[in-house]
Amino acid sequence: MEKDLKIKKIERLNLVLRTIRDVGRLLISENNREKLIKGICNILVEKRGYYNAWIGLFSSGKFSGNFSGKASDKIIDLIADSGMDIRFDDVKKNIENQIFTRCVEHTLVSKEVFSTDDPIKECADCLLSENYSHRGALAVRLEYEETNYGFMVVSIPKELALDETEKNIVKEISNDIAFGLYRLELEEKRKFAEQDRKQSQVRFKTLIENSLNCISIIQNHKIVYKKAGLRKIHGLMTDVFQPPGFLDVYVDDRARIKKLYIELLSNKIKHIQTDFRYSPFDEDKADPEIRWAFLSATKINYLGVESVLTNIMDITDSKEGEDFLRIQDKMTSLGRVTAGIAHEIRNPLSGIYIYLKALKKIYNQMGDITKVVSIIDKIELASYKIESIIKRVMDFSKPSQPQFIMTNLNDYIDEVTKLTSVTLRKSGIRFEKYLDPNIPKCFAEPHLIEQVILNLITNAAEAMKEFQGEKLIILKTFKKDNNVVISVRDTGPGIPLSGQSKIFDPFYTTKSNSSGIGLSICHRIILDHGGALKFHTTKNGGARFIIELPIEHKEG
């Protein structure tokens, strides 16, 4: 009897070894999940002697974390079986609807092997329990490195259902299966990564070969890859950005480009975007020309080595276009200024001409000498007007350097507005003033700021002279960010839309008795202070001028 028991144990051990061997071979050779688990089920039934076996895998290939009881946590998308009858189809449908048997639910919440030697009694609700007369059942989680890939259930002789050795065997087989599924997952990721790498290479190659720019990769201060752009000029640029000397970079820009390159390598900056001048070597030209390039550079990992990817484009043509437009704009401005000066001077000159003719006529007729004196006075007045125009033009074109002091502008603004309040009241204009006592001191030349404020208030008053609506001027001071702000708002007719872009242009005016240079001078004064003079149209009509003066004085 004892001899027979030993023989049975040896036979069981041989079955275990053959089963583990065959499962191991399949795990190494098969890369299809469905074929893999189907083959394992067949081996377990045919070689291990289980009555039946079935394996279920989660839809994502794995189930992480503990089972929470939610349907979304336990979706099975693949089930394989061996030794089952037609009733198993109903079990599979239930699983697809996330209705699980007792043994499967155990694997979702526990790492321990589930075992029962009386399924008919203990699992009465299971559709398969009628087949388990004189049989037992084992169920185990397929887990590797805290990742649950699914479960395995086997039907076993009743006397072995609670045997610890048998449980350990099932556990070992489940661990091997889980490792095999992990290997398949890694292989799948590797294939995706390889496919993505190949696609990236194709995209990169397509991008480089069809780029209009010159692209290069630098490793350890040497160009290891370069591709000239499709433009002919870019064929001369492949060595323009060549560290460490950058010899093709124009000498005045070389130090700056070196500094940016070093800062990029040392991670002080994340990328470079700048323009610079360069001298391309051209065998067809004795004297190389100075051209402009735009550089975009960033750090990348190229073939496992930290590198710098550069994208360089020749922008000489666009620079020349910018210069042309800038010169054209200056010429246009000069034309407007010249026309304004000519217009302003022509009027008093015409008067002088008329007065001289009258003076000549009186002289010829020896008329009343008092008339001569009167005409001379008018000539003198016209001359003063010409002198005044010339002085204003000189003040605008070549203003004196402001003498900055640290001051609170409220005091000067309050003083200058006191001088205008009487005049405004006589003109029927209400004046409101709100000076923030907490504004900080700033660097300014107070008398120039007074001149700007006075000019803005005078302009607002003149704009409302014939206005029929409410006449109100509101002046405010306050702090915004790092600026002292002065706001002058009126309720007048405002400035026509067509003229809003020209209000700071010299000699532009909508008034018949104005030279049109006042706002230009104001604008120049504020710019000399490092500030800004802005114009806004208010919601209820009128105009609002905003002066922003920096609190901190910036040299240069």
Short mmCIF file of N, CA, C and O in Angstrom, two decimals, residues 381-458:
data_model
loop_
_atom_site.label_atom_id
_atom_site.label_comp_id
_atom_site.label_asym_id
_atom_site.label_seq_id
_atom_site.Cartn_x
_atom_site.Cartn_y
_atom_site.Cartn_z
N LEU A 381 5.62 141.51 -36.14
CA LEU A 381 4.84 140.44 -35.52
C LEU A 381 4.91 139.15 -36.35
O LEU A 381 5.05 138.05 -35.80
N ALA A 382 4.81 139.28 -37.67
CA ALA A 382 4.91 138.11 -38.55
C ALA A 382 6.28 137.46 -38.43
O ALA A 382 6.42 136.23 -38.45
N SER A 383 7.31 138.30 -38.30
CA SER A 383 8.66 137.77 -38.14
C SER A 383 8.79 136.97 -36.85
O SER A 383 9.45 135.93 -36.79
N TYR A 384 8.15 137.52 -35.77
CA TYR A 384 8.15 136.80 -34.49
C TYR A 384 7.49 135.43 -34.63
O TYR A 384 7.91 134.44 -34.02
N LYS A 385 6.41 135.38 -35.42
CA LYS A 385 5.71 134.11 -35.63
C LYS A 385 6.63 133.09 -36.30
O LYS A 385 6.67 131.92 -35.93
N ILE A 386 7.37 133.55 -37.31
CA ILE A 386 8.31 132.66 -37.99
C ILE A 386 9.38 132.17 -37.02
O ILE A 386 9.71 130.99 -36.97
N GLU A 387 9.89 133.09 -36.21
CA GLU A 387 10.90 132.73 -35.22
C GLU A 387 10.35 131.72 -34.22
O GLU A 387 11.03 130.76 -33.83
N SER A 388 9.08 131.92 -33.80
CA SER A 388 8.45 131.01 -32.84
C SER A 388 8.29 129.62 -33.44
O SER A 388 8.54 128.61 -32.76
N ILE A 389 7.88 129.55 -34.72
CA ILE A 389 7.73 128.26 -35.38
C ILE A 389 9.06 127.53 -35.46
O ILE A 389 9.17 126.34 -35.14
N ILE A 390 10.10 128.26 -35.86
CA ILE A 390 11.43 127.66 -35.97
C ILE A 390 11.90 127.15 -34.62
O ILE A 390 12.48 126.07 -34.50
N LYS A 391 11.62 127.92 -33.54
CA LYS A 391 12.05 127.50 -32.19
C LYS A 391 11.33 126.22 -31.77
O LYS A 391 11.95 125.30 -31.22
N ARG A 392 9.99 126.14 -32.06
CA ARG A 392 9.24 124.94 -31.68
C ARG A 392 9.73 123.71 -32.45
O ARG A 392 9.82 122.62 -31.89
N VAL A 393 10.05 123.91 -33.74
CA VAL A 393 10.58 122.80 -34.53
C VAL A 393 11.91 122.34 -33.97
O VAL A 393 12.19 121.14 -33.85
N MET A 394 12.77 123.29 -33.60
CA MET A 394 14.07 122.94 -33.03
C MET A 394 13.91 122.24 -31.69
O MET A 394 14.63 121.29 -31.39
N ASP A 395 12.94 122.69 -30.87
CA ASP A 395 12.69 122.05 -29.58
C ASP A 395 12.24 120.61 -29.78
O ASP A 395 12.58 119.71 -29.01
N PHE A 396 11.45 120.39 -30.84
CA PHE A 396 10.94 119.04 -31.10
C PHE A 396 12.03 118.12 -31.64
O PHE A 396 12.20 116.99 -31.20
N SER A 397 12.79 118.63 -32.61
CA SER A 397 13.78 117.79 -33.28
C SER A 397 15.03 117.60 -32.44
O SER A 397 15.71 116.58 -32.54
N LYS A 398 15.35 118.59 -31.59
CA LYS A 398 16.57 118.48 -30.79
C LYS A 398 16.30 119.00 -29.39
O LYS A 398 16.79 120.05 -29.00
N PRO A 399 15.50 118.26 -28.63
CA PRO A 399 15.14 118.76 -27.29
C PRO A 399 16.32 118.70 -26.35
O PRO A 399 17.23 117.90 -26.51
N SER A 400 16.28 119.57 -25.36
CA SER A 400 17.35 119.59 -24.36
C SER A 400 17.20 118.38 -23.44
O SER A 400 16.11 117.85 -23.26
N GLN A 401 18.29 117.93 -22.86
CA GLN A 401 18.28 116.76 -21.99
C GLN A 401 17.57 117.11 -20.68
O GLN A 401 17.92 118.08 -20.01
N PRO A 402 16.51 116.35 -20.31
CA PRO A 402 15.80 116.65 -19.05
C PRO A 402 16.74 116.56 -17.85
O PRO A 402 17.64 115.72 -17.81
N GLN A 403 16.51 117.44 -16.89
CA GLN A 403 17.29 117.44 -15.65
C GLN A 403 16.46 116.73 -14.57
O GLN A 403 15.64 117.34 -13.90
N PHE A 404 16.66 115.44 -14.45
CA PHE A 404 15.83 114.64 -13.56
C PHE A 404 16.15 114.89 -12.10
O PHE A 404 17.30 115.03 -11.72
N ILE A 405 15.07 114.92 -11.31
CA ILE A 405 15.22 114.92 -9.85
C ILE A 405 14.19 113.95 -9.28
O ILE A 405 13.21 113.61 -9.95
N MET A 406 14.44 113.50 -8.05
CA MET A 406 13.49 112.62 -7.39
C MET A 406 12.43 113.49 -6.74
O MET A 406 12.73 114.30 -5.85
N THR A 407 11.18 113.37 -7.20
CA THR A 407 10.17 114.31 -6.73
C THR A 407 8.79 113.67 -6.70
O THR A 407 8.53 112.66 -7.37
N ASN A 408 7.91 114.28 -5.91
CA ASN A 408 6.50 113.91 -5.90
C ASN A 408 5.76 114.84 -6.86
O ASN A 408 5.67 116.05 -6.62
N LEU A 409 5.25 114.31 -7.94
CA LEU A 409 4.66 115.13 -8.99
C LEU A 409 3.34 115.77 -8.57
O LEU A 409 2.90 116.74 -9.20
N ASN A 410 2.72 115.26 -7.52
CA ASN A 410 1.43 115.84 -7.09
C ASN A 410 1.56 117.34 -6.80
O ASN A 410 0.66 118.13 -7.14
N ASP A 411 2.67 117.74 -6.18
CA ASP A 411 2.84 119.15 -5.79
C ASP A 411 2.85 120.05 -7.02
O ASP A 411 2.20 121.10 -7.05
N TYR A 412 3.57 119.66 -8.07
CA TYR A 412 3.68 120.49 -9.27
C TYR A 412 2.38 120.46 -10.08
O TYR A 412 1.96 121.48 -10.63
N ILE A 413 1.74 119.27 -10.12
CA ILE A 413 0.47 119.17 -10.86
C ILE A 413 -0.59 120.03 -10.18
O ILE A 413 -1.37 120.72 -10.84
N ASP A 414 -0.61 119.99 -8.85
CA ASP A 414 -1.58 120.80 -8.11
C ASP A 414 -1.38 122.29 -8.39
O ASP A 414 -2.34 123.04 -8.58
N GLU A 415 -0.12 122.71 -8.46
CA GLU A 415 0.20 124.12 -8.68
C GLU A 415 -0.21 124.58 -10.08
O GLU A 415 -0.82 125.63 -10.26
N VAL A 416 0.10 123.76 -11.09
CA VAL A 416 -0.20 124.18 -12.46
C VAL A 416 -1.70 124.17 -12.72
O VAL A 416 -2.22 124.98 -13.50
N THR A 417 -2.43 123.27 -12.08
CA THR A 417 -3.89 123.22 -12.31
C THR A 417 -4.60 124.38 -11.62
O THR A 417 -5.69 124.77 -12.04
N LYS A 418 -4.01 124.92 -10.56
CA LYS A 418 -4.59 126.10 -9.92
C LYS A 418 -4.60 127.29 -10.89
O LYS A 418 -5.52 128.11 -10.89
N LEU A 419 -3.55 127.36 -11.72
CA LEU A 419 -3.45 128.47 -12.68
C LEU A 419 -4.51 128.37 -13.77
O LEU A 419 -4.94 129.37 -14.32
N THR A 420 -4.92 127.14 -14.09
CA THR A 420 -5.88 126.95 -15.20
C THR A 420 -7.32 126.91 -14.73
O THR A 420 -8.23 127.08 -15.54
N SER A 421 -7.54 126.66 -13.45
CA SER A 421 -8.91 126.46 -12.97
C SER A 421 -9.80 127.69 -13.18
O SER A 421 -10.97 127.57 -13.52
N VAL A 422 -9.21 128.90 -13.01
CA VAL A 422 -9.99 130.13 -13.19
C VAL A 422 -10.43 130.27 -14.64
O VAL A 422 -11.60 130.55 -14.96
N THR A 423 -9.47 130.06 -15.56
CA THR A 423 -9.77 130.16 -17.00
C THR A 423 -10.82 129.14 -17.40
O THR A 423 -11.74 129.45 -18.18
N LEU A 424 -10.72 127.93 -16.88
CA LEU A 424 -11.68 126.88 -17.21
C LEU A 424 -13.06 127.25 -16.71
O LEU A 424 -14.07 127.04 -17.40
N ARG A 425 -13.12 127.81 -15.49
CA ARG A 425 -14.42 128.19 -14.92
C ARG A 425 -15.09 129.27 -15.75
O ARG A 425 -16.31 129.23 -15.99
N LYS A 426 -14.31 130.22 -16.24
CA LYS A 426 -14.87 131.28 -17.09
C LYS A 426 -15.39 130.74 -18.41
O LYS A 426 -16.30 131.30 -19.02
N SER A 427 -14.78 129.62 -18.87
CA SER A 427 -15.22 129.01 -20.13
C SER A 427 -16.37 128.03 -19.92
O SER A 427 -16.78 127.34 -20.86
N GLY A 428 -16.88 127.94 -18.69
CA GLY A 428 -18.00 127.05 -18.40
C GLY A 428 -17.60 125.59 -18.30
O GLY A 428 -18.43 124.70 -18.49
N ILE A 429 -16.33 125.33 -17.99
CA ILE A 429 -15.83 123.96 -17.91
C ILE A 429 -15.58 123.59 -16.45
O ILE A 429 -14.88 124.30 -15.73
N ARG A 430 -16.20 122.51 -16.02
CA ARG A 430 -16.00 122.04 -14.66
C ARG A 430 -14.71 121.21 -14.61
O ARG A 430 -14.46 120.37 -15.48
N PHE A 431 -13.92 121.44 -13.57
CA PHE A 431 -12.62 120.76 -13.46
C PHE A 431 -12.58 119.98 -12.15
O PHE A 431 -12.83 120.53 -11.07
N GLU A 432 -12.29 118.66 -12.26
CA GLU A 432 -12.19 117.81 -11.07
C GLU A 432 -10.79 117.21 -11.00
O GLU A 432 -10.23 116.79 -12.02
N LYS A 433 -10.27 117.18 -9.78
CA LYS A 433 -8.88 116.76 -9.61
C LYS A 433 -8.82 115.74 -8.47
O LYS A 433 -9.35 115.98 -7.38
N TYR A 434 -8.20 114.59 -8.76
CA TYR A 434 -8.07 113.54 -7.75
C TYR A 434 -6.59 113.09 -7.72
O TYR A 434 -6.15 112.30 -8.56
N LEU A 435 -5.87 113.64 -6.77
CA LEU A 435 -4.45 113.33 -6.66
C LEU A 435 -4.22 112.33 -5.54
O LEU A 435 -4.52 112.62 -4.37
N ASP A 436 -3.75 111.16 -5.88
CA ASP A 436 -3.51 110.11 -4.89
C ASP A 436 -2.34 110.52 -3.99
O ASP A 436 -1.21 110.65 -4.46
N PRO A 437 -2.59 110.72 -2.70
CA PRO A 437 -1.50 111.17 -1.81
C PRO A 437 -0.43 110.11 -1.57
O PRO A 437 0.64 110.42 -1.06
N ASN A 438 -0.73 108.86 -1.98
CA ASN A 438 0.20 107.77 -1.70
C ASN A 438 1.10 107.42 -2.89
O ASN A 438 1.82 106.42 -2.84
N ILE A 439 1.03 108.21 -3.97
CA ILE A 439 1.89 107.87 -5.10
C ILE A 439 3.35 108.07 -4.70
O ILE A 439 3.68 109.01 -3.97
N PRO A 440 4.24 107.19 -5.15
CA PRO A 440 5.65 107.31 -4.77
C PRO A 440 6.35 108.41 -5.56
O PRO A 440 5.85 108.89 -6.58
N LYS A 441 7.50 108.79 -5.08
CA LYS A 441 8.32 109.74 -5.83
C LYS A 441 8.89 109.05 -7.06
O LYS A 441 9.05 107.83 -7.10
N CYS A 442 9.19 109.85 -8.08
CA CYS A 442 9.79 109.29 -9.29
C CYS A 442 10.78 110.30 -9.86
O CYS A 442 10.76 111.48 -9.51
N PHE A 443 11.65 109.83 -10.74
CA PHE A 443 12.61 110.71 -11.41
C PHE A 443 11.91 111.44 -12.54
O PHE A 443 11.36 110.82 -13.44
N ALA A 444 11.95 112.77 -12.52
CA ALA A 444 11.31 113.56 -13.58
C ALA A 444 11.85 114.99 -13.53
O ALA A 444 12.45 115.41 -12.54
N GLU A 445 11.64 115.70 -14.63
CA GLU A 445 11.87 117.14 -14.61
C GLU A 445 10.51 117.80 -14.46
O GLU A 445 9.72 117.85 -15.42
N PRO A 446 10.19 118.30 -13.28
CA PRO A 446 8.83 118.77 -12.98
C PRO A 446 8.30 119.80 -13.97
O PRO A 446 7.12 119.76 -14.33
N HIS A 447 9.14 120.75 -14.40
CA HIS A 447 8.64 121.81 -15.25
C HIS A 447 8.24 121.28 -16.62
O HIS A 447 7.27 121.78 -17.23
N LEU A 448 8.93 120.26 -17.10
CA LEU A 448 8.51 119.65 -18.37
C LEU A 448 7.19 118.90 -18.21
O LEU A 448 6.34 118.93 -19.10
N ILE A 449 7.01 118.22 -17.08
CA ILE A 449 5.75 117.53 -16.82
C ILE A 449 4.61 118.55 -16.68
O ILE A 449 3.49 118.33 -17.17
N GLU A 450 4.91 119.69 -16.04
CA GLU A 450 3.91 120.78 -15.95
C GLU A 450 3.50 121.22 -17.36
O GLU A 450 2.32 121.45 -17.63
N GLN A 451 4.49 121.35 -18.25
CA GLN A 451 4.22 121.78 -19.62
C GLN A 451 3.29 120.78 -20.32
O GLN A 451 2.35 121.18 -21.02
N VAL A 452 3.53 119.48 -20.10
CA VAL A 452 2.68 118.45 -20.72
C VAL A 452 1.26 118.52 -20.18
O VAL A 452 0.28 118.50 -20.94
N ILE A 453 1.12 118.61 -18.84
CA ILE A 453 -0.20 118.67 -18.21
C ILE A 453 -0.97 119.90 -18.71
O ILE A 453 -2.16 119.82 -19.06
N LEU A 454 -0.29 121.04 -18.72
CA LEU A 454 -0.92 122.28 -19.17
C LEU A 454 -1.39 122.16 -20.61
O LEU A 454 -2.48 122.61 -20.97
N ASN A 455 -0.58 121.54 -21.45
CA ASN A 455 -0.93 121.38 -22.86
C ASN A 455 -2.16 120.49 -23.02
O ASN A 455 -3.07 120.78 -23.81
N LEU A 456 -2.20 119.38 -22.25
CA LEU A 456 -3.33 118.46 -22.35
C LEU A 456 -4.63 119.11 -21.88
O LEU A 456 -5.69 118.93 -22.48
N ILE A 457 -4.55 119.89 -20.78
CA ILE A 457 -5.75 120.57 -20.27
C ILE A 457 -6.20 121.64 -21.25
O ILE A 457 -7.40 121.79 -21.54
N THR A 458 -5.25 122.39 -21.82
CA THR A 458 -5.59 123.43 -22.79
C THR A 458 -6.24 122.83 -24.03
O THR A 458 -7.24 123.36 -24.55
#
